[in-house]
Amino acid sequence: MSVQERKQRERAERERLIVATARELAEQQGWDAVTTRQLAERIEYSQPVLYSHFRGKREIIGAVALEGATEMAAAVRAATSAEDDPRARVTALARAYLDFAERNPAVYDALFQLDGGLAYAREDTPEPLKDAFAALLECLAEVAGDGVAPELFTEMFWAALHGLATLTRTDRLLPEDAEARVELLVDRLAMV
C-alpha cells in the first residue's frame, strides 16, 4: 500500500469516527450537545482536524443524515421483501419506517428536522436520500391507484408516516393506538 493510499484510508477512518461519535452523542444527549469541542475531546483529535473533514456541525448533521438514509432504505427493503401481498408489504413498510424513527431519534432528526445542508427533492439530491425515497416508492407504486402518480402518492404516504413518527415521539398521540393508526393508514390511504 502506498503512502497516499494509507493516508486516504486513515482520513476515511477519522471521518467515520467523527460521524459515529456525533451520532452517538446526539442519541445520548441530543444535537445541542454535539459541538466541535465535544467531538474533538471524545475522539481525541484537535478541532482543526475536525474542520479538515467538516466545515462545521451542519455538515456533520448532513453526514449522519446520509448514513441514516442508507440504513432506513435497507430497513424498509428488508421488511417489505419478506411479504408476498401488497397490503402486507405496505403495512411492513409503515412499521419499519416508524420503528426506524423510534429507534434512531437523532438520526431521524438529522434526516428530516435539522439543517444538514442537503438538497431534498431536487436534481442535486444526494444518492442516499434518493435511494431512501426509492425504497418507499418501490413498495407504494403498486398501490397508488389508477390515475395517481406513484411519486406523488409516495410523498403523501411518507408525509403521513412522518407526521405519525413526529407526533408519537413528542407524546402527542397515545402509544396504545400505534398499531390501529398503521392499519387505518394502510386501509384508507393505500386502500389495499
Tab-separated table of C-alpha atoms in Angstrom:
chain	number	residue	atom	x	y	z
A	1	MET	CA	0.000	0.000	0.000
A	2	SER	CA	1.351	3.382	-0.970
A	3	VAL	CA	1.708	6.280	1.442
A	4	GLN	CA	-1.076	8.088	-0.401
A	5	GLU	CA	-3.442	5.111	-0.053
A	6	ARG	CA	-2.620	4.786	3.639
A	7	LYS	CA	-3.308	8.493	4.217
A	8	GLN	CA	-6.617	8.245	2.357
A	9	ARG	CA	-7.614	5.217	4.423
A	10	GLU	CA	-6.681	6.980	7.663
A	11	ARG	CA	-8.644	10.069	6.605
A	12	ALA	CA	-11.720	7.953	5.812
A	13	GLU	CA	-11.399	6.198	9.181
A	14	ARG	CA	-11.195	9.560	11.010
A	15	GLU	CA	-14.261	10.773	9.125
A	16	ARG	CA	-16.205	7.631	10.078
A	17	LEU	CA	-15.127	8.109	13.689
A	18	ILE	CA	-16.314	11.729	13.705
A	19	VAL	CA	-19.714	10.773	12.253
A	20	ALA	CA	-20.154	7.785	14.573
A	21	THR	CA	-19.204	9.854	17.616
A	22	ALA	CA	-21.517	12.710	16.633
A	23	ARG	CA	-24.337	10.257	16.140
A	24	GLU	CA	-23.689	8.541	19.464
A	25	LEU	CA	-23.504	11.857	21.318
A	26	ALA	CA	-26.688	13.113	19.637
A	27	GLU	CA	-28.564	9.906	20.500
A	28	GLN	CA	-27.405	10.131	24.123
A	29	GLN	CA	-27.709	13.864	24.796
A	30	GLY	CA	-29.396	15.481	21.792
A	31	TRP	CA	-27.975	17.512	18.948
A	32	ASP	CA	-27.330	20.551	21.146
A	33	ALA	CA	-24.582	18.545	22.859
A	34	VAL	CA	-22.807	17.934	19.553
A	35	THR	CA	-20.172	20.621	19.293
A	36	THR	CA	-16.796	20.518	17.629
A	37	ARG	CA	-15.191	20.938	21.056
A	38	GLN	CA	-17.094	17.964	22.472
A	39	LEU	CA	-16.345	15.850	19.416
A	40	ALA	CA	-12.654	16.754	19.483
A	41	GLU	CA	-12.444	15.723	23.142
A	42	ARG	CA	-14.276	12.436	22.582
A	43	ILE	CA	-12.287	11.325	19.563
A	44	GLU	CA	-9.025	12.757	20.901
A	45	TYR	CA	-8.233	14.895	17.880
A	46	SER	CA	-7.906	18.647	17.703
A	47	GLN	CA	-10.695	20.876	16.455
A	48	PRO	CA	-8.641	21.783	13.361
A	49	VAL	CA	-8.584	18.085	12.453
A	50	LEU	CA	-12.381	18.041	12.677
A	51	TYR	CA	-12.563	21.125	10.484
A	52	SER	CA	-10.303	19.457	7.925
A	53	HIS	CA	-13.126	16.924	7.422
A	54	PHE	CA	-16.259	19.016	8.021
A	55	ARG	CA	-16.761	22.769	7.887
A	56	GLY	CA	-18.934	22.588	10.974
A	57	LYS	CA	-21.846	20.955	12.727
A	58	ARG	CA	-24.176	21.422	9.749
A	59	GLU	CA	-22.005	19.184	7.558
A	60	ILE	CA	-21.719	16.620	10.354
A	61	ILE	CA	-25.513	16.536	10.617
A	62	GLY	CA	-25.628	16.041	6.847
A	63	ALA	CA	-23.185	13.121	7.057
A	64	VAL	CA	-25.280	11.487	9.797
A	65	ALA	CA	-28.395	12.031	7.669
A	66	LEU	CA	-26.836	10.334	4.647
A	67	GLU	CA	-25.756	7.376	6.760
A	68	GLY	CA	-29.242	7.220	8.256
A	69	ALA	CA	-30.909	7.350	4.841
A	70	THR	CA	-28.913	4.309	3.777
A	71	GLU	CA	-29.921	2.452	6.938
A	72	MET	CA	-33.573	3.423	6.618
A	73	ALA	CA	-33.708	2.274	2.980
A	74	ALA	CA	-32.197	-1.064	3.968
A	75	ALA	CA	-34.674	-1.488	6.846
A	76	VAL	CA	-37.661	-0.712	4.604
A	77	ARG	CA	-36.468	-3.045	1.857
A	78	ALA	CA	-35.770	-5.854	4.305
A	79	ALA	CA	-39.224	-5.515	5.839
A	80	THR	CA	-41.108	-5.291	2.558
A	81	SER	CA	-39.200	-8.036	0.746
A	82	ALA	CA	-40.353	-10.569	3.313
A	83	GLU	CA	-44.026	-10.048	2.381
A	84	ASP	CA	-45.959	-11.564	-0.515
A	85	ASP	CA	-49.070	-9.416	-0.964
A	86	PRO	CA	-49.320	-5.634	-1.451
A	87	ARG	CA	-51.207	-4.947	1.794
A	88	ALA	CA	-48.669	-6.840	3.876
A	89	ARG	CA	-45.812	-5.010	2.114
A	90	VAL	CA	-47.326	-1.579	2.759
A	91	THR	CA	-48.003	-2.472	6.397
A	92	ALA	CA	-44.427	-3.741	6.775
A	93	LEU	CA	-43.138	-0.521	5.194
A	94	ALA	CA	-45.111	1.618	7.651
A	95	ARG	CA	-43.962	-0.399	10.645
A	96	ALA	CA	-40.321	-0.405	9.511
A	97	TYR	CA	-40.356	3.360	8.945
A	98	LEU	CA	-41.954	4.123	12.313
A	99	ASP	CA	-39.652	1.673	14.072
A	100	PHE	CA	-36.601	3.301	12.479
A	101	ALA	CA	-37.779	6.740	13.631
A	102	GLU	CA	-38.360	5.473	17.163
A	103	ARG	CA	-35.066	3.588	17.482
A	104	ASN	CA	-32.933	6.365	15.937
A	105	PRO	CA	-34.378	9.713	17.041
A	106	ALA	CA	-31.211	11.754	16.494
A	107	VAL	CA	-30.644	10.223	13.068
A	108	TYR	CA	-34.295	10.833	12.194
A	109	ASP	CA	-33.883	14.460	13.249
A	110	ALA	CA	-30.748	14.753	11.105
A	111	LEU	CA	-32.694	13.356	8.153
A	112	PHE	CA	-35.922	15.308	8.447
A	113	GLN	CA	-35.794	18.038	11.090
A	114	LEU	CA	-32.359	19.652	11.128
A	115	ASP	CA	-30.429	21.568	8.506
A	116	GLY	CA	-27.662	19.304	7.277
A	117	GLY	CA	-27.111	21.328	4.139
A	118	LEU	CA	-28.599	18.605	1.945
A	119	ALA	CA	-30.853	19.109	-1.048
A	120	TYR	CA	-34.137	17.196	-0.986
A	121	ALA	CA	-36.401	16.532	-3.975
A	122	ARG	CA	-34.041	18.248	-6.408
A	123	GLU	CA	-31.675	17.237	-9.151
A	124	ASP	CA	-28.678	17.555	-6.810
A	125	THR	CA	-30.191	15.414	-4.038
A	126	PRO	CA	-27.505	13.034	-2.740
A	127	GLU	CA	-27.909	9.401	-3.796
A	128	PRO	CA	-28.595	8.008	-0.297
A	129	LEU	CA	-31.604	10.345	0.026
A	130	LYS	CA	-32.845	9.414	-3.442
A	131	ASP	CA	-32.453	5.759	-2.568
A	132	ALA	CA	-34.402	6.124	0.699
A	133	PHE	CA	-37.282	7.629	-1.265
A	134	ALA	CA	-36.921	4.897	-3.893
A	135	ALA	CA	-37.260	2.265	-1.160
A	136	LEU	CA	-40.660	3.757	-0.293
A	137	LEU	CA	-41.652	4.184	-3.935
A	138	GLU	CA	-40.793	0.577	-4.835
A	139	CYS	CA	-43.462	-0.645	-2.456
A	140	LEU	CA	-46.028	2.135	-2.725
A	141	ALA	CA	-46.109	2.492	-6.527
A	142	GLU	CA	-48.135	-0.704	-6.841
A	143	VAL	CA	-50.899	0.638	-4.556
A	144	ALA	CA	-51.021	4.254	-5.718
A	145	GLY	CA	-54.247	3.689	-7.598
A	146	ASP	CA	-55.424	4.409	-11.104
A	147	GLY	CA	-54.595	7.857	-12.377
A	148	VAL	CA	-52.398	8.693	-9.370
A	149	ALA	CA	-48.730	9.459	-9.918
A	150	PRO	CA	-46.761	6.932	-7.825
A	151	GLU	CA	-44.240	9.589	-6.743
A	152	LEU	CA	-46.995	11.905	-5.525
A	153	PHE	CA	-48.729	9.059	-3.681
A	154	THR	CA	-45.401	8.087	-2.082
A	155	GLU	CA	-44.876	11.672	-0.925
A	156	MET	CA	-48.322	11.731	0.674
A	157	PHE	CA	-47.867	8.366	2.393
A	158	TRP	CA	-44.395	9.417	3.580
A	159	ALA	CA	-45.819	12.697	4.922
A	160	ALA	CA	-48.418	10.736	6.897
A	161	LEU	CA	-45.717	8.434	8.303
A	162	HIS	CA	-43.544	11.417	9.192
A	163	GLY	CA	-46.466	13.032	10.999
A	164	LEU	CA	-47.117	9.848	12.953
A	165	ALA	CA	-43.438	9.470	13.831
A	166	THR	CA	-43.104	13.076	14.954
A	167	LEU	CA	-46.355	13.250	16.915
A	168	THR	CA	-45.691	9.919	18.599
A	169	ARG	CA	-42.185	10.920	19.599
A	170	THR	CA	-43.380	14.158	21.161
A	171	ASP	CA	-46.104	12.345	23.128
A	172	ARG	CA	-48.921	13.976	21.160
A	173	LEU	CA	-50.504	10.598	20.377
A	174	LEU	CA	-51.461	7.733	22.652
A	175	PRO	CA	-48.904	4.937	22.265
A	176	GLU	CA	-51.501	2.188	22.685
A	177	ASP	CA	-53.158	3.266	19.412
A	178	ALA	CA	-49.978	2.966	17.312
A	179	GLU	CA	-50.971	-0.267	15.578
A	180	ALA	CA	-54.508	0.974	14.897
A	181	ARG	CA	-53.025	4.061	13.225
A	182	VAL	CA	-50.868	1.930	10.938
A	183	GLU	CA	-53.855	-0.214	9.983
A	184	LEU	CA	-56.007	2.849	9.309
A	185	LEU	CA	-53.278	4.487	7.235
A	186	VAL	CA	-52.843	1.363	5.120
A	187	ASP	CA	-56.596	0.752	4.769
A	188	ARG	CA	-57.601	4.309	3.918
A	189	LEU	CA	-54.627	5.877	2.200
A	190	ALA	CA	-53.180	2.867	0.401
A	191	MET	CA	-56.593	1.215	0.061
A	192	VAL	CA	-55.200	-2.292	-0.126
